[in-house]
Amino acid sequence: MRFQNKVALVTGGSSGIGRATAIAFAREGASVVVASRREDEGKLTVQMIRDANGEGTFIQTDVANSAEIQKLIDKTIDIYGRLDCAFNNAGTEGVFAPMTELTEEVWDQTIAVNLKAVWLCMKYEIEALLKQGTGGAIVNTSSWLAVGGLAGSTIYSASKAGIDGLIRPAVLEFAQHGIRINNINPGIIDTPMLRRFGDDEALLKPFIAHTPMQRLGTPEEVAETVLWLCSDAASFVTGQTILVDGGWTIPGLRN
Ligand code: NAP
């Protein structure tokens, strides 16, 4: 068990990639804090963890609210006494539309959840890790859209590219304290977020056709990469953005 006696925090743990990662951490022995706004879905993740004999707690959190983020980190330490791994994964697709149709309000809401909240989570997590003096591992969820684009994705792409930008200086600031910080950049992953763009198989067909591996990714495949990045197996890996995308972002033509 790679995470025995460790404590892992997962934001956006009520669904999709976050839920799969929370369950995977618990299966590997970690005590897991699941954070999200929806109580029923967050508690369901914890129930799934407990059904598999794991340990988990739900802490209701809106990451758009900085006081709630601070409270989340404090409560995690209160409940489990420490923090070892943090997966800052909560995110919103916001609104996909041409720039000319998007509003400042959508910009503010999307950036608040996808970028400002990740900065705040990192800030308070790093403060806790420094106080603890043990080092730790942080992984944030960026996106292939940080390095690519879809018509309509200007705000979402900017929010995710921002996450890619903020980890490198943070590594320079805290690597000497044993804190590793990496991003995962998922490709097209079959989650409720993807399905909100359209549940229609015809709509997903071009995405599948463009992916060299000819299928959607699963939340569990992303979770495995997060666990590896948080594990001792990745002890010399920091400041990286790792695409988990079945080859989606490779420019070129497939056979
Ligand atoms: P999802 O199933 O919709 O999950 C999104 C999670 O974020 C939910 O648990 C949601 O919980 C949480 N969340 C959203 N706003 C929040 C807020 N204000 N406060 C707290 N939690 C909040 O989507 P997913 O695909 O797993 O997405 C996970 C991450 O992967 C996101 O950052 C997304 O941008 C990124 N991503 C996804 C894909 C993909 O193809 N699916 C590709 C690239 C990147 P509540 O609603 O309960 O608050």
Short mmCIF file of C-alpha atoms and ligand atoms in Angstrom, two decimals:
data_model
loop_
_atom_site.label_atom_id
_atom_site.label_comp_id
_atom_site.label_asym_id
_atom_site.label_seq_id
_atom_site.Cartn_x
_atom_site.Cartn_y
_atom_site.Cartn_z
CA MET A 1 0.00 0.00 0.00
CA ARG A 2 1.74 3.13 -1.27
CA PHE A 3 -0.06 5.64 0.98
CA GLN A 4 -0.33 3.84 4.32
CA ASN A 5 -0.45 6.41 7.19
CA LYS A 6 -0.67 9.27 4.69
CA VAL A 7 -3.41 11.88 4.40
CA ALA A 8 -4.65 12.95 0.97
CA LEU A 9 -6.94 15.87 0.18
CA VAL A 10 -8.97 15.79 -3.06
CA THR A 11 -10.98 18.82 -4.19
CA GLY A 12 -13.75 18.06 -6.65
CA GLY A 13 -13.96 14.62 -5.04
CA SER A 14 -17.71 14.33 -5.59
CA SER A 15 -17.49 13.35 -9.25
CA GLY A 16 -15.43 12.17 -12.21
CA ILE A 17 -11.65 12.36 -11.96
CA GLY A 18 -11.72 13.54 -8.32
CA ARG A 19 -13.96 10.69 -7.16
CA ALA A 20 -11.83 8.08 -8.94
CA THR A 21 -8.66 9.55 -7.40
CA ALA A 22 -10.12 9.73 -3.89
CA ILE A 23 -11.12 6.06 -4.13
CA ALA A 24 -7.68 5.11 -5.50
CA PHE A 25 -5.84 6.96 -2.69
CA ALA A 26 -7.99 5.19 -0.08
CA ARG A 27 -7.42 1.80 -1.71
CA GLU A 28 -3.67 2.45 -1.33
CA GLY A 29 -4.06 3.11 2.40
CA ALA A 30 -4.46 6.91 2.59
CA SER A 31 -7.01 8.66 4.79
CA VAL A 32 -8.82 10.82 2.26
CA VAL A 33 -10.58 14.18 2.63
CA VAL A 34 -13.15 14.64 -0.11
CA ALA A 35 -14.08 18.29 -0.75
CA SER A 36 -16.81 19.69 -2.98
CA ARG A 37 -20.04 21.71 -2.82
CA ARG A 38 -22.57 18.88 -3.25
CA GLU A 39 -22.98 17.09 0.06
CA ASP A 40 -24.88 14.05 -1.29
CA GLU A 41 -22.33 13.30 -4.02
CA GLY A 42 -19.34 14.02 -1.77
CA LYS A 43 -20.73 11.73 0.92
CA LEU A 44 -21.37 9.08 -1.72
CA THR A 45 -17.64 9.10 -2.58
CA VAL A 46 -16.85 8.62 1.11
CA GLN A 47 -19.37 5.78 1.28
CA MET A 48 -17.68 4.12 -1.72
CA ILE A 49 -14.33 4.47 0.10
CA ARG A 50 -15.74 2.96 3.30
CA ASP A 51 -17.47 0.14 1.41
CA ALA A 52 -13.97 -0.86 0.25
CA ASN A 53 -12.71 -0.69 3.88
CA GLY A 54 -10.99 2.64 3.37
CA GLU A 55 -10.96 5.80 5.48
CA GLY A 56 -12.47 9.06 4.27
CA THR A 57 -14.27 12.23 5.36
CA PHE A 58 -16.35 14.70 3.39
CA ILE A 59 -15.82 18.42 4.01
CA GLN A 60 -18.29 20.61 2.17
CA THR A 61 -16.33 23.34 0.41
CA ASP A 62 -16.93 25.94 -2.27
CA VAL A 63 -13.46 26.65 -3.64
CA ALA A 64 -14.69 29.97 -5.01
CA ASN A 65 -14.65 31.13 -1.37
CA SER A 66 -11.15 31.64 0.01
CA ALA A 67 -12.26 31.39 3.67
CA GLU A 68 -13.75 27.95 2.92
CA ILE A 69 -10.45 26.79 1.39
CA GLN A 70 -8.54 27.90 4.48
CA LYS A 71 -11.10 26.12 6.68
CA LEU A 72 -10.77 22.96 4.56
CA ILE A 73 -7.02 22.73 5.16
CA ASP A 74 -7.40 23.52 8.88
CA LYS A 75 -10.16 20.89 9.30
CA THR A 76 -8.09 18.29 7.44
CA ILE A 77 -5.26 18.78 9.95
CA ASP A 78 -7.76 18.81 12.86
CA ILE A 79 -9.31 15.50 11.77
CA TYR A 80 -6.28 13.54 10.59
CA GLY A 81 -3.39 15.42 12.22
CA ARG A 82 -1.41 15.97 9.02
CA LEU A 83 -1.42 16.47 5.26
CA ASP A 84 0.79 14.58 2.80
CA CYS A 85 -0.82 14.79 -0.64
CA ALA A 86 -3.18 17.34 -2.15
CA PHE A 87 -5.00 16.97 -5.44
CA ASN A 88 -6.40 20.38 -6.43
CA ASN A 89 -8.84 19.14 -9.02
CA ALA A 90 -12.16 21.02 -8.60
CA GLY A 91 -12.99 22.74 -11.84
CA THR A 92 -15.75 24.13 -13.98
CA GLU A 93 -16.17 24.19 -17.74
CA GLY A 94 -17.79 27.62 -17.34
CA VAL A 95 -19.33 28.65 -20.64
CA PHE A 96 -17.98 27.65 -24.04
CA ALA A 97 -18.86 30.28 -26.67
CA PRO A 98 -17.09 32.73 -28.99
CA MET A 99 -15.27 35.49 -27.08
CA THR A 100 -17.65 38.09 -28.46
CA GLU A 101 -20.53 36.31 -26.72
CA LEU A 102 -18.80 35.75 -23.38
CA THR A 103 -19.22 38.13 -20.44
CA GLU A 104 -16.90 39.49 -17.79
CA GLU A 105 -19.04 37.63 -15.24
CA VAL A 106 -18.23 34.26 -16.87
CA TRP A 107 -14.54 35.22 -16.86
CA ASP A 108 -14.66 36.06 -13.13
CA GLN A 109 -16.56 32.88 -12.17
CA THR A 110 -14.39 30.53 -14.24
CA ILE A 111 -11.09 32.08 -13.18
CA ALA A 112 -12.22 32.07 -9.52
CA VAL A 113 -12.77 28.29 -9.51
CA ASN A 114 -10.20 27.06 -12.03
CA LEU A 115 -7.25 29.34 -11.28
CA LYS A 116 -7.57 31.53 -8.19
CA ALA A 117 -8.81 28.60 -6.09
CA VAL A 118 -5.88 26.43 -7.17
CA TRP A 119 -3.47 29.23 -6.17
CA LEU A 120 -5.26 29.55 -2.81
CA CYS A 121 -5.33 25.78 -2.21
CA MET A 122 -1.60 25.61 -2.94
CA LYS A 123 -0.90 28.60 -0.68
CA TYR A 124 -2.68 27.11 2.34
CA GLU A 125 -1.50 23.55 1.66
CA ILE A 126 2.12 24.71 1.38
CA GLU A 127 1.76 26.71 4.61
CA ALA A 128 0.53 23.55 6.34
CA LEU A 129 3.31 21.40 4.86
CA LEU A 130 5.98 23.92 5.90
CA LYS A 131 4.59 23.98 9.45
CA GLN A 132 4.56 20.18 9.49
CA GLY A 133 8.14 20.08 8.16
CA THR A 134 7.69 16.79 6.32
CA GLY A 135 7.50 17.83 2.68
CA GLY A 136 4.62 16.58 0.57
CA ALA A 137 3.21 16.28 -2.93
CA ILE A 138 0.73 18.55 -4.68
CA VAL A 139 -0.93 17.80 -8.02
CA ASN A 140 -3.27 20.22 -9.80
CA THR A 141 -5.67 19.40 -12.61
CA SER A 142 -4.93 21.49 -15.66
CA SER A 143 -6.11 20.38 -19.13
CA TRP A 144 -5.02 19.63 -22.66
CA LEU A 145 -6.84 22.92 -23.33
CA ALA A 146 -3.95 24.73 -21.62
CA VAL A 147 -1.81 23.75 -24.60
CA GLY A 148 -4.52 23.44 -27.27
CA GLY A 149 -7.85 25.00 -28.02
CA LEU A 150 -11.44 24.45 -28.97
CA ALA A 151 -13.51 27.19 -30.56
CA GLY A 152 -15.29 28.60 -27.51
CA SER A 153 -12.63 27.73 -24.92
CA THR A 154 -10.84 31.07 -24.48
CA ILE A 155 -11.68 31.54 -20.79
CA TYR A 156 -11.34 27.87 -19.83
CA SER A 157 -8.03 27.58 -21.74
CA ALA A 158 -6.68 30.73 -20.07
CA SER A 159 -7.67 29.41 -16.63
CA LYS A 160 -5.88 26.11 -17.20
CA ALA A 161 -2.80 27.68 -18.82
CA GLY A 162 -2.61 29.83 -15.68
CA ILE A 163 -2.29 26.70 -13.53
CA ASP A 164 0.55 25.49 -15.75
CA GLY A 165 2.24 28.88 -15.23
CA LEU A 166 1.99 29.00 -11.48
CA ILE A 167 3.65 25.71 -10.58
CA ARG A 168 7.14 26.42 -11.92
CA PRO A 169 7.92 29.44 -9.70
CA ALA A 170 6.29 27.62 -6.75
CA VAL A 171 8.72 24.74 -7.27
CA LEU A 172 11.64 27.20 -7.15
CA GLU A 173 10.26 28.60 -3.89
CA PHE A 174 9.57 25.33 -2.04
CA ALA A 175 11.52 22.41 -3.58
CA GLN A 176 14.17 22.73 -0.87
CA HIS A 177 11.46 21.91 1.69
CA GLY A 178 10.71 18.56 0.06
CA ILE A 179 7.47 19.78 -1.51
CA ARG A 180 6.89 18.49 -5.05
CA ILE A 181 4.31 20.19 -7.28
CA ASN A 182 3.09 18.83 -10.61
CA ASN A 183 0.10 19.18 -12.92
CA ILE A 184 -1.83 16.62 -14.86
CA ASN A 185 -3.36 17.74 -18.13
CA PRO A 186 -6.13 15.30 -19.04
CA GLY A 187 -7.26 14.82 -22.63
CA ILE A 188 -10.84 13.80 -23.38
CA ILE A 189 -11.97 11.92 -20.29
CA ASP A 190 -15.39 10.32 -19.88
CA THR A 191 -16.82 12.22 -16.89
CA PRO A 192 -20.03 14.12 -16.13
CA MET A 193 -18.23 17.31 -17.27
CA LEU A 194 -17.62 15.86 -20.74
CA ARG A 195 -21.18 14.54 -20.89
CA ARG A 196 -22.51 18.03 -20.10
CA PHE A 197 -21.26 19.06 -23.56
CA GLY A 198 -23.60 16.43 -25.00
CA ASP A 199 -24.36 12.85 -24.14
CA ASP A 200 -24.86 12.02 -27.74
CA GLU A 201 -22.40 9.42 -29.12
CA ALA A 202 -22.40 11.32 -32.45
CA LEU A 203 -21.06 14.38 -30.63
CA LEU A 204 -18.25 12.36 -29.04
CA LYS A 205 -17.32 10.63 -32.31
CA PRO A 206 -14.94 13.35 -33.62
CA PHE A 207 -13.12 13.43 -30.28
CA ILE A 208 -12.64 9.66 -30.37
CA ALA A 209 -11.62 9.72 -34.04
CA HIS A 210 -8.97 12.41 -33.36
CA THR A 211 -7.46 10.51 -30.44
CA PRO A 212 -4.67 8.18 -31.63
CA MET A 213 -5.80 5.59 -29.07
CA GLN A 214 -9.30 5.79 -30.58
CA ARG A 215 -11.22 6.01 -27.33
CA LEU A 216 -12.06 8.31 -24.42
CA GLY A 217 -9.88 8.20 -21.33
CA THR A 218 -11.28 7.00 -18.02
CA PRO A 219 -11.16 8.87 -14.69
CA GLU A 220 -9.33 5.85 -13.25
CA GLU A 221 -6.50 6.26 -15.79
CA VAL A 222 -6.03 9.86 -14.71
CA ALA A 223 -6.18 8.80 -11.04
CA GLU A 224 -3.31 6.34 -11.58
CA THR A 225 -1.10 9.17 -12.88
CA VAL A 226 -1.99 11.37 -9.89
CA LEU A 227 -1.12 8.56 -7.48
CA TRP A 228 2.19 7.95 -9.22
CA LEU A 229 3.06 11.66 -9.05
CA CYS A 230 2.24 11.69 -5.31
CA SER A 231 4.14 8.49 -4.60
CA ASP A 232 7.78 7.92 -3.72
CA ALA A 233 8.23 6.44 -7.20
CA ALA A 234 8.12 10.03 -8.49
CA SER A 235 10.45 11.38 -5.78
CA PHE A 236 12.59 13.40 -8.27
CA VAL A 237 9.69 14.64 -10.43
CA THR A 238 8.56 18.21 -9.84
CA GLY A 239 7.34 21.22 -11.85
CA GLN A 240 5.98 19.03 -14.65
CA THR A 241 2.75 19.12 -16.60
CA ILE A 242 1.88 15.59 -17.64
CA LEU A 243 -0.58 15.01 -20.45
CA VAL A 244 -2.83 12.00 -19.89
CA ASP A 245 -4.51 12.11 -23.27
CA GLY A 246 -4.03 8.96 -25.36
CA GLY A 247 -1.93 11.02 -27.78
CA TRP A 248 -4.69 13.58 -28.43
CA THR A 249 -2.36 16.62 -28.40
CA ILE A 250 0.28 15.19 -30.77
CA PRO A 251 0.15 17.29 -33.93
CA GLY A 252 0.14 15.19 -37.09
CA LEU A 253 -1.79 12.61 -39.00
CA ARG A 254 -2.61 9.16 -37.74
CA ASN A 255 -2.16 6.03 -39.86
P1 NAP B 1 -16.84 16.68 -13.05
O1 NAP B 1 -17.21 15.27 -13.00
O2 NAP B 1 -17.84 17.71 -13.44
O3 NAP B 1 -16.18 17.09 -11.66
C1 NAP B 1 -15.92 18.43 -11.31
C2 NAP B 1 -15.70 18.47 -9.82
O4 NAP B 1 -15.37 19.81 -9.44
C3 NAP B 1 -16.95 18.07 -9.05
O5 NAP B 1 -16.58 17.23 -7.98
C4 NAP B 1 -17.47 19.40 -8.51
O6 NAP B 1 -18.11 19.21 -7.27
C5 NAP B 1 -16.17 20.16 -8.32
N1 NAP B 1 -16.38 21.61 -8.29
C6 NAP B 1 -16.79 22.42 -9.30
N2 NAP B 1 -16.93 23.69 -8.86
C7 NAP B 1 -16.58 23.66 -7.53
C8 NAP B 1 -16.54 24.64 -6.50
N3 NAP B 1 -16.86 25.93 -6.73
N4 NAP B 1 -16.15 24.27 -5.25
C9 NAP B 1 -15.83 23.00 -5.00
N5 NAP B 1 -15.85 22.01 -5.93
C10 NAP B 1 -16.24 22.35 -7.18
O7 NAP B 1 -15.65 16.89 -14.09
P2 NAP B 1 -14.22 16.17 -14.27
O8 NAP B 1 -14.10 15.96 -15.72
O9 NAP B 1 -14.01 15.07 -13.32
O10 NAP B 1 -13.31 17.39 -13.91
C11 NAP B 1 -12.27 17.35 -12.95
C12 NAP B 1 -11.17 18.29 -13.39
O11 NAP B 1 -10.63 17.81 -14.63
C13 NAP B 1 -11.63 19.72 -13.66
O12 NAP B 1 -10.66 20.63 -13.17
C14 NAP B 1 -11.68 19.79 -15.18
O13 NAP B 1 -11.52 21.10 -15.65
C15 NAP B 1 -10.53 18.89 -15.54
N6 NAP B 1 -10.51 18.31 -16.90
C16 NAP B 1 -11.47 17.46 -17.32
C17 NAP B 1 -11.38 16.91 -18.60
C18 NAP B 1 -12.40 15.94 -19.13
O14 NAP B 1 -12.34 15.61 -20.33
N7 NAP B 1 -13.32 15.45 -18.37
C19 NAP B 1 -10.30 17.25 -19.43
C20 NAP B 1 -9.34 18.12 -18.96
C21 NAP B 1 -9.44 18.63 -17.68
P3 NAP B 1 -19.46 19.94 -6.78
O15 NAP B 1 -20.29 20.20 -8.01
O16 NAP B 1 -20.06 18.95 -5.84
O17 NAP B 1 -18.99 21.18 -6.10
#
